mmCIF file of C-alpha atoms in Angstrom:
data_model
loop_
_atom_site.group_PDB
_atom_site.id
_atom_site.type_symbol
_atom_site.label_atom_id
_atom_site.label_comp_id
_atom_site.label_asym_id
_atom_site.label_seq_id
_atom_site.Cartn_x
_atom_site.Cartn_y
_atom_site.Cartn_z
ATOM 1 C CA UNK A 1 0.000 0.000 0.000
ATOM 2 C CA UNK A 2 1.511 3.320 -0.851
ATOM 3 C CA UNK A 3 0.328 7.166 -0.498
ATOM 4 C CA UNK A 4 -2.807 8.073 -2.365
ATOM 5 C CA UNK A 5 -4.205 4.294 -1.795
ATOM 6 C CA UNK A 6 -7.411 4.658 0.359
ATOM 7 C CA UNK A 7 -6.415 3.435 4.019
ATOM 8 C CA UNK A 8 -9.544 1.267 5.104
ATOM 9 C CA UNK A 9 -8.955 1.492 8.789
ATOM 10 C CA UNK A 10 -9.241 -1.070 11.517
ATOM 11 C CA UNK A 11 -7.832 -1.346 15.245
ATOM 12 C CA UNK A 12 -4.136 -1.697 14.522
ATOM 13 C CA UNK A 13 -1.661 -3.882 16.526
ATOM 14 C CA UNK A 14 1.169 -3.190 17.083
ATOM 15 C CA UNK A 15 4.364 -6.020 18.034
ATOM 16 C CA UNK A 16 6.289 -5.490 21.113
ATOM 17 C CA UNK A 17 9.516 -5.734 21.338
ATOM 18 C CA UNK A 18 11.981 -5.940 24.765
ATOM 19 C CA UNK A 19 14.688 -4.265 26.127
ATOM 20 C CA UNK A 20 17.054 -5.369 29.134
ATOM 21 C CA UNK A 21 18.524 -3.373 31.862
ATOM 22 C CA UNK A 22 20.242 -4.145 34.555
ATOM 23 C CA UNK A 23 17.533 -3.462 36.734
ATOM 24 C CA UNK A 24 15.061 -5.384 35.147
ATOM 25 C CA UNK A 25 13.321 -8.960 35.628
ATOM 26 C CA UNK A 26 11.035 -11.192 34.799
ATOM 27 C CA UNK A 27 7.540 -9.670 35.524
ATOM 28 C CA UNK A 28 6.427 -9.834 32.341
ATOM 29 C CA UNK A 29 6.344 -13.517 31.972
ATOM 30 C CA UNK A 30 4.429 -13.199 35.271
ATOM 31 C CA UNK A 31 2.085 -10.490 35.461
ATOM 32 C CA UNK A 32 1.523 -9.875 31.520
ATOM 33 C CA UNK A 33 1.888 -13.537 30.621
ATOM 34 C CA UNK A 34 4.681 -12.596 27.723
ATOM 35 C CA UNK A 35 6.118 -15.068 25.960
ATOM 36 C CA UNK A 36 10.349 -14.786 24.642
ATOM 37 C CA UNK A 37 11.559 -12.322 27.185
ATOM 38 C CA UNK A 38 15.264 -12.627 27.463
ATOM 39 C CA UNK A 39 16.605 -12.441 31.384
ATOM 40 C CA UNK A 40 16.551 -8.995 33.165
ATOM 41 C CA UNK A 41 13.907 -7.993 30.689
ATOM 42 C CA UNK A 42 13.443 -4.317 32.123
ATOM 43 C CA UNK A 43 11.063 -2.857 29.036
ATOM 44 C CA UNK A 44 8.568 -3.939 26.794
ATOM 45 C CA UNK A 45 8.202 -1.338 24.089
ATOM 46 C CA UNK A 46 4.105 -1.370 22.901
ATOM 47 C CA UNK A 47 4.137 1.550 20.439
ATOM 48 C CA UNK A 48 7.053 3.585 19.745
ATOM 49 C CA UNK A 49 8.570 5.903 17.145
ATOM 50 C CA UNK A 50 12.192 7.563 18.069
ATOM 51 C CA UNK A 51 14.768 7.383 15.392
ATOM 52 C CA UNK A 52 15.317 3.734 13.841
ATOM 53 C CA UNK A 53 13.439 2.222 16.248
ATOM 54 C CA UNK A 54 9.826 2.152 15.339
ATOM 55 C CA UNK A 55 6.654 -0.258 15.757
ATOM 56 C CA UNK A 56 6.000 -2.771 13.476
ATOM 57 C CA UNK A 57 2.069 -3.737 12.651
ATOM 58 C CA UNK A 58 1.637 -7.485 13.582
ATOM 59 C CA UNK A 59 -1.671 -8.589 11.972
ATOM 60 C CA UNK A 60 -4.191 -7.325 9.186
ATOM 61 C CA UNK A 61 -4.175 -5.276 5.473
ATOM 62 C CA UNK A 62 -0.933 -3.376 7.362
ATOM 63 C CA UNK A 63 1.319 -5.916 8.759
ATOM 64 C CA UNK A 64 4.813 -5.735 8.655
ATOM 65 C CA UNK A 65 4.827 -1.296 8.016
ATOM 66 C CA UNK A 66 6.406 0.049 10.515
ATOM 67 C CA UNK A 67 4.587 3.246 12.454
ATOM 68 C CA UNK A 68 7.085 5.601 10.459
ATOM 69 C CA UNK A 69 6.126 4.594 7.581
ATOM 70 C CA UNK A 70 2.440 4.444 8.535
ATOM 71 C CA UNK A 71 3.295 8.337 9.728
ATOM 72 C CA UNK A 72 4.371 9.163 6.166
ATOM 73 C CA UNK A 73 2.134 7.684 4.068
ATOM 74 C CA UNK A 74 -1.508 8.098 5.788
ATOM 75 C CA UNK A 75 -0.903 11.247 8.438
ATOM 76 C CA UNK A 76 -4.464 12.098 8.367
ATOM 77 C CA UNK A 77 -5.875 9.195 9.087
ATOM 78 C CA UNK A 78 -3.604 7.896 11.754
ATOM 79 C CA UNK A 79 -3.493 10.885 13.848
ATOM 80 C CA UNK A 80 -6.382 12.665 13.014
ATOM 81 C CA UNK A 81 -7.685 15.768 11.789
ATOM 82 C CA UNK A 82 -6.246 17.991 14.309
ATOM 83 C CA UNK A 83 -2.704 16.067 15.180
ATOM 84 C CA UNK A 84 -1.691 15.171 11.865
ATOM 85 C CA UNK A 85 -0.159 18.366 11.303
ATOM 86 C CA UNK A 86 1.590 18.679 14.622
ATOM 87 C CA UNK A 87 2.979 15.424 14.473
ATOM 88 C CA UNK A 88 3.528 14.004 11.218
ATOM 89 C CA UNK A 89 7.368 13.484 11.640
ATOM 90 C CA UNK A 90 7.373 11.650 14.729
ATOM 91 C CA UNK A 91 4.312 10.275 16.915
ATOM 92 C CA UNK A 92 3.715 12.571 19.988
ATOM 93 C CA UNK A 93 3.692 9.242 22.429
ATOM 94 C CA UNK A 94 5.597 6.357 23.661
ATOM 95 C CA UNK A 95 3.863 3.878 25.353
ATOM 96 C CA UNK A 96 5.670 0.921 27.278
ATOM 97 C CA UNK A 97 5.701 -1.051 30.418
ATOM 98 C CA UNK A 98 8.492 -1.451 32.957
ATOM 99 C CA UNK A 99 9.604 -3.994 35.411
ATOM 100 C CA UNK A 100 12.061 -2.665 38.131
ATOM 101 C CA UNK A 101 13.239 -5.877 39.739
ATOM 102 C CA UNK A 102 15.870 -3.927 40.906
ATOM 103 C CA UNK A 103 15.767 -0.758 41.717
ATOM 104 C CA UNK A 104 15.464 2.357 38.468
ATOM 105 C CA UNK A 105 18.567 4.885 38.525
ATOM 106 C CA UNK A 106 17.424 7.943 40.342
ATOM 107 C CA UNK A 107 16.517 10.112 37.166
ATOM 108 C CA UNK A 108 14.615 13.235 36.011
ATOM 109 C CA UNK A 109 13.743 14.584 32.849
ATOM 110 C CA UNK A 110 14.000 17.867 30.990
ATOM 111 C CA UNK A 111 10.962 20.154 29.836
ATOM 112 C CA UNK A 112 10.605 21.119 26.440
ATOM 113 C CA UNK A 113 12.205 24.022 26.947
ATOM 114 C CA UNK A 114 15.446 22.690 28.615
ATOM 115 C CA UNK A 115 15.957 19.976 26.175
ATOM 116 C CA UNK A 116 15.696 22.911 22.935
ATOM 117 C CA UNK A 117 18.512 24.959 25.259
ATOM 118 C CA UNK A 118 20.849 21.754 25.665
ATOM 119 C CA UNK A 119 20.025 18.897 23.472
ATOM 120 C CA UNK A 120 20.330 18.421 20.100
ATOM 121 C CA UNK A 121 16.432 16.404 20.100
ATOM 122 C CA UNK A 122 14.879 19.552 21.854
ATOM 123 C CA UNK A 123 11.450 17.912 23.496
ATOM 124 C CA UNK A 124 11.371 17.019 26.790
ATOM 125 C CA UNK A 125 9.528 14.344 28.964
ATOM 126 C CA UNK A 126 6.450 13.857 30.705
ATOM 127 C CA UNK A 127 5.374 11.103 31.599
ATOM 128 C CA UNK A 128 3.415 8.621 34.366
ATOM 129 C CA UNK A 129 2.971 5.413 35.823
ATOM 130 C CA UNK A 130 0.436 3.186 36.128
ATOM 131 C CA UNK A 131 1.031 0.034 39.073
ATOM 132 C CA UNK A 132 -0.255 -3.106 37.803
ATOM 133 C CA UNK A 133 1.232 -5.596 40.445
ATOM 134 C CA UNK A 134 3.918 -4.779 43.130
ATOM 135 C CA UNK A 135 6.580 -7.157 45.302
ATOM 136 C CA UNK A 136 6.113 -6.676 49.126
ATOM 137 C CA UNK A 137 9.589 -4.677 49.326
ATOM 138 C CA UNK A 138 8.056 -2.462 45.751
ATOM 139 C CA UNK A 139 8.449 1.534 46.501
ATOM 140 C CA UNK A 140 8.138 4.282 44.233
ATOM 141 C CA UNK A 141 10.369 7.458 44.506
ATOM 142 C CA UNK A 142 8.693 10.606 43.791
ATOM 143 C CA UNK A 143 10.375 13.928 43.912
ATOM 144 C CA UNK A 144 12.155 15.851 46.584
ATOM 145 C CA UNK A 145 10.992 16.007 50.377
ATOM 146 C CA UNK A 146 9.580 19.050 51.088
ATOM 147 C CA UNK A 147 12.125 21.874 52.980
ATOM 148 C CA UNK A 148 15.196 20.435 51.764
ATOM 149 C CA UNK A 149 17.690 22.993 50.471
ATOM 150 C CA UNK A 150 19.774 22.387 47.306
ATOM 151 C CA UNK A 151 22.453 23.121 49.734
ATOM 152 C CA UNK A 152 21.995 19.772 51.781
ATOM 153 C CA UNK A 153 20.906 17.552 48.945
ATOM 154 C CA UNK A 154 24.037 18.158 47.553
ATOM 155 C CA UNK A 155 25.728 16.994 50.610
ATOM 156 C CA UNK A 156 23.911 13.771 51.020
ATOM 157 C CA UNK A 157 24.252 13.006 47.346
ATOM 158 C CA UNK A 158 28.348 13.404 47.997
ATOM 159 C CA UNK A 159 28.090 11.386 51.242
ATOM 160 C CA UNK A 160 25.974 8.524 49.221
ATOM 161 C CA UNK A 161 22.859 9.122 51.623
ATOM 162 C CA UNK A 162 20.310 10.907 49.295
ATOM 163 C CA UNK A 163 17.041 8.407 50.008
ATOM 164 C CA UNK A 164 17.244 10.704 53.453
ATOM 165 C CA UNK A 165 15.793 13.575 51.229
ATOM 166 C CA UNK A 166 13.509 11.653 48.624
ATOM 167 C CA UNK A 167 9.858 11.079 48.899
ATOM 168 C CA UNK A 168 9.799 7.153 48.952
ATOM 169 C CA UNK A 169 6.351 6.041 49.605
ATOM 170 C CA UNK A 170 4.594 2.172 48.646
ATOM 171 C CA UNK A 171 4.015 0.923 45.432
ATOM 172 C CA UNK A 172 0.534 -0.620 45.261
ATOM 173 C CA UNK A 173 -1.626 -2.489 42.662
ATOM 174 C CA UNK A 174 -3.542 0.965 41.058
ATOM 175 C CA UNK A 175 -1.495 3.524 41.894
ATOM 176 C CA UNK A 176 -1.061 6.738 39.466
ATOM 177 C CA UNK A 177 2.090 8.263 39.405
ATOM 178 C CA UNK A 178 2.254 11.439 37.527
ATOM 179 C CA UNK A 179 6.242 12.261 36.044
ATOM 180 C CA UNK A 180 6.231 16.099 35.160
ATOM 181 C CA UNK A 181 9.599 17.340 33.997
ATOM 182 C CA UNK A 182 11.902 17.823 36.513
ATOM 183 C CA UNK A 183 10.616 15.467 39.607
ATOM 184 C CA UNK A 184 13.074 13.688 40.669
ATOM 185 C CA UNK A 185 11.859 10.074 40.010
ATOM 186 C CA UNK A 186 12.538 5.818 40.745
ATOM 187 C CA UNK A 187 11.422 2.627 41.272
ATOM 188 C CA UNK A 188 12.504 -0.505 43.130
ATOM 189 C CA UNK A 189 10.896 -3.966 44.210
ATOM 190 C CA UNK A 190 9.516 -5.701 41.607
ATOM 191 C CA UNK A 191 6.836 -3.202 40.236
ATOM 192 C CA UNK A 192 5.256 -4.052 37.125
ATOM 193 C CA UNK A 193 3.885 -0.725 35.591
ATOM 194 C CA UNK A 194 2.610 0.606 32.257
ATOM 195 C CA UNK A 195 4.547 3.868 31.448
ATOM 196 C CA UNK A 196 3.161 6.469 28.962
ATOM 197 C CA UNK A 197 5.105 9.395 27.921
ATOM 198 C CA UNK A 198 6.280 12.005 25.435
ATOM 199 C CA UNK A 199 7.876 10.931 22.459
ATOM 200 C CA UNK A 200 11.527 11.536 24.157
ATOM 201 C CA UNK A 201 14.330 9.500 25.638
ATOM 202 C CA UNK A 202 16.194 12.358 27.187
ATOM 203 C CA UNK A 203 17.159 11.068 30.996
ATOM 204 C CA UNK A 204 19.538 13.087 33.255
ATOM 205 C CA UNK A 205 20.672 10.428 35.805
ATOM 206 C CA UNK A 206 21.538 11.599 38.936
ATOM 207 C CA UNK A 207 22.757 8.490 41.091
ATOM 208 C CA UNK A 208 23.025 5.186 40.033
ATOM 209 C CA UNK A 209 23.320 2.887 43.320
ATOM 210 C CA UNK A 210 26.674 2.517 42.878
ATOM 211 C CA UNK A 211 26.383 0.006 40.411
ATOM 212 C CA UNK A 212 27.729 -1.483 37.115
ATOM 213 C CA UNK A 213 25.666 -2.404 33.903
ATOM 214 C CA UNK A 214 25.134 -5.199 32.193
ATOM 215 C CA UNK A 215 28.685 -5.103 30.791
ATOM 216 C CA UNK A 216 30.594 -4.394 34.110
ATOM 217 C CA UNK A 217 31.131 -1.105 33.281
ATOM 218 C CA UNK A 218 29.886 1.850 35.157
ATOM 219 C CA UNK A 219 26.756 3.442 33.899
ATOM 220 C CA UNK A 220 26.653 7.080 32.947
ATOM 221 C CA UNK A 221 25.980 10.243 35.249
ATOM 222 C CA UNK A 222 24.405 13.615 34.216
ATOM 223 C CA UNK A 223 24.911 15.246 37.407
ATOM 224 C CA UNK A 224 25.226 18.432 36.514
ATOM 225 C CA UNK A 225 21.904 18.484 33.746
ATOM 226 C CA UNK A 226 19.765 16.831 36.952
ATOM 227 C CA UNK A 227 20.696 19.419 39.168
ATOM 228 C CA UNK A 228 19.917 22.045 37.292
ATOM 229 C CA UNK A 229 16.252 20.762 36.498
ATOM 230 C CA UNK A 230 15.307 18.999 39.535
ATOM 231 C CA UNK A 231 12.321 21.022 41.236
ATOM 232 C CA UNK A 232 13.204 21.419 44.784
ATOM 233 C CA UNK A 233 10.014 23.286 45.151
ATOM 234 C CA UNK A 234 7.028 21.850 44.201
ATOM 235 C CA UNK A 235 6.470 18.146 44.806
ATOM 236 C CA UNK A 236 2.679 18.435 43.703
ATOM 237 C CA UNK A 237 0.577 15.181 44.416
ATOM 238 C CA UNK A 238 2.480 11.737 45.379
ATOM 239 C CA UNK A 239 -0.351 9.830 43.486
ATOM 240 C CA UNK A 240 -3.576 10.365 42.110
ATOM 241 C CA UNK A 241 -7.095 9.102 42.471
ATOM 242 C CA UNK A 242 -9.047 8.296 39.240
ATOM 243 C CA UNK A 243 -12.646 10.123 38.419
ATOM 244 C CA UNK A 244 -15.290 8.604 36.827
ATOM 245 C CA UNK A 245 -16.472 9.706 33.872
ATOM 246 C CA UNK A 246 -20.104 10.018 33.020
ATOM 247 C CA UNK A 247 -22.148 9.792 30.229
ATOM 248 C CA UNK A 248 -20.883 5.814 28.834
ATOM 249 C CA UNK A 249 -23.173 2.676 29.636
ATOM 250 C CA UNK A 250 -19.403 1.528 30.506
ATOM 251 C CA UNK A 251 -16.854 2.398 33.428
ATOM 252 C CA UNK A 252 -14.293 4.992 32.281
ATOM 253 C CA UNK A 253 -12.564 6.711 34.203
ATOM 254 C CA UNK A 254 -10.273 9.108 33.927
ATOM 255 C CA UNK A 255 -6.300 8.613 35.610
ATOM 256 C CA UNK A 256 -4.211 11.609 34.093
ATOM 257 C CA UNK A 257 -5.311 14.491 31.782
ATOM 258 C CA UNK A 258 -1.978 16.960 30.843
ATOM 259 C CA UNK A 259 -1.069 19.184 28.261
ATOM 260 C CA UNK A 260 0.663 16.100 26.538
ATOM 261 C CA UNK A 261 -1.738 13.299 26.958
ATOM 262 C CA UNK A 262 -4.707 12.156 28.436
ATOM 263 C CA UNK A 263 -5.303 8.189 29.929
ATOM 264 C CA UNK A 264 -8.406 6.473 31.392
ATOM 265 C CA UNK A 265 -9.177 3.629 32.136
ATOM 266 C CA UNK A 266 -11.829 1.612 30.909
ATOM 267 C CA UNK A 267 -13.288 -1.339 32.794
ATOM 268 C CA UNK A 268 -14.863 -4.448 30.653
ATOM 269 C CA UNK A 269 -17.950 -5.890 32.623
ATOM 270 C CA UNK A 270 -18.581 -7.130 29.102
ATOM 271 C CA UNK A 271 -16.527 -9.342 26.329
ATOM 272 C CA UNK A 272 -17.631 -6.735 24.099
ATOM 273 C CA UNK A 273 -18.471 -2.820 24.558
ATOM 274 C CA UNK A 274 -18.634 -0.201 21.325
ATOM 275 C CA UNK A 275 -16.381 2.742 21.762
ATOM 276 C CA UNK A 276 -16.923 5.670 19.715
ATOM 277 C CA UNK A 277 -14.080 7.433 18.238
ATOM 278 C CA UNK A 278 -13.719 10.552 16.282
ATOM 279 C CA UNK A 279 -11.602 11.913 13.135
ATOM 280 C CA UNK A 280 -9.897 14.552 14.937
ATOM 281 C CA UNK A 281 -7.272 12.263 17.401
ATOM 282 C CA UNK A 282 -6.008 9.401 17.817
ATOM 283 C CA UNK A 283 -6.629 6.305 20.982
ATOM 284 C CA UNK A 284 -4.196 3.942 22.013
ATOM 285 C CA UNK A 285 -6.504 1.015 23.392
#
């Protein structure tokens, strides 16, 4: 199928492919009953688009294009009316989920307008995290405790005793996490968690546990990038609480809603419910 053949659409699928890190595991087998992940699997990659690496259709008319290509040749009618011209280069979204066995470097990311000051790919990262299962030892880390000067995080970062100024709270089954650029940010004990975010792989990490990676070597630092965009400030809310959303004859509720994306969730009482979509965005089901 090439441009200017009529695109008869249908709910596309997308293959996953894995990634391993050093803190990863083998969740995935577990929880999402995968099938072929190597050890230390620590990402499953559900619909992505940065650079070479790009989603590949699995089934139907469009099996086997990759989402770039898909980009180029129908814009329109894969993004919709209104996005098609925004985004037509490079889809707005990744969407993923994570397994932190072990525990996630202590990380933030840039905002758009950092990463177009000091990166050469100027967009930033928002993102958030939805807990689908949880070890008994699984925390999530979650910005900077409130009153603590730059001053003394500094200090504990050289002495190796930062957790003393994080926000480290419980990672349970449901929880929302909401990522906004510069919160401070990681993940330890087993968590299984979907992960949606902007289209951008910039990471500034800050402390790595003192730890090698998967090649004995010692994994890179960008100290001085995280410092100067952690928020100190404002830690906002630790997690959120979903809202229902009325108006369907199904559950939906809503989990995050942010200038970059919107999720909710919808809960199947039924084998089979009817959404109805429109022609001016896209949904990621």
């Amino acid at each position: 199928m090439t441009r200017g053949t009529e695109l008869q659409l249908y709910p596309i699928r997308f293959r996953e492919t894995y990634r391993k890190k050093v803190w990863g595991g083998d969740g995935f087998k577990k929880i999402l009953k995968k099938k072929g992940c190597p050890p230390k699997t620590g990402e499953s990659l559900e619909l992505i688009q940065q650079g070479k690496e790009t989603s590949v259709v699995a089934a139907g008319p469009l099996k086997g294009m990759t989402l770039t290509r898909l980009l180029k040749t129908w814009p329109r009618e894969i993004l919709g009316d209104d996005q098609s011209m925004r985004f037509s280069q490079a889809f707005p979204v990744t969407v993923k989920f994570l397994n932190t066995r072990d525990r996630l470097s202590l990380q933030v990311h840039p905002s758009d307008e950092f990463a177009q000051r000091y990166e050469i790919a100027g967009t930033g990262k928002t993102e958030m995290w939805y807990i689908l299962s949880a070890g008994k030892e699984g925390k999530v880390i979650r910005g900077v405790l409130p009153g603590t000067t730059i001053a003394e995080f500094k200090r504990h970062l050289a002495e190796g005793s930062i957790e003393t100024c994080l926000n480290v709270m419980d990672a349970k089954e449901g929880d929302i996490i909401f990522i906004p650029p510069g919160t401070l940010h990681s993940a330890s004990g087993d968590v299984v968690m979907l992960e949606i975010q902007q289209n951008s792989e910039i990471t500034y990490r800050l402390h790595d546990w003192n730890r090698p990676d998967l090649n004995g070597k010692p994994r890179r630092l960008d100290v001085e990038k995280a410092m100067g965009m952690i928020d100190f400030y404002s830690m906002g809310v630790s997690k959120y609480r979903p809202s229902r959303i009325s108006g369907y004859s199904y559950k939906r509720k809503l989990l995050i809603k942010c200038e970059k994306f919107t999720a909710e969730m919808i809960e199947l009482e039924k084998r089979r419910i009817a959404i109805k979509g429109d022609r001016d965005r896209f949904h990621i089901l």
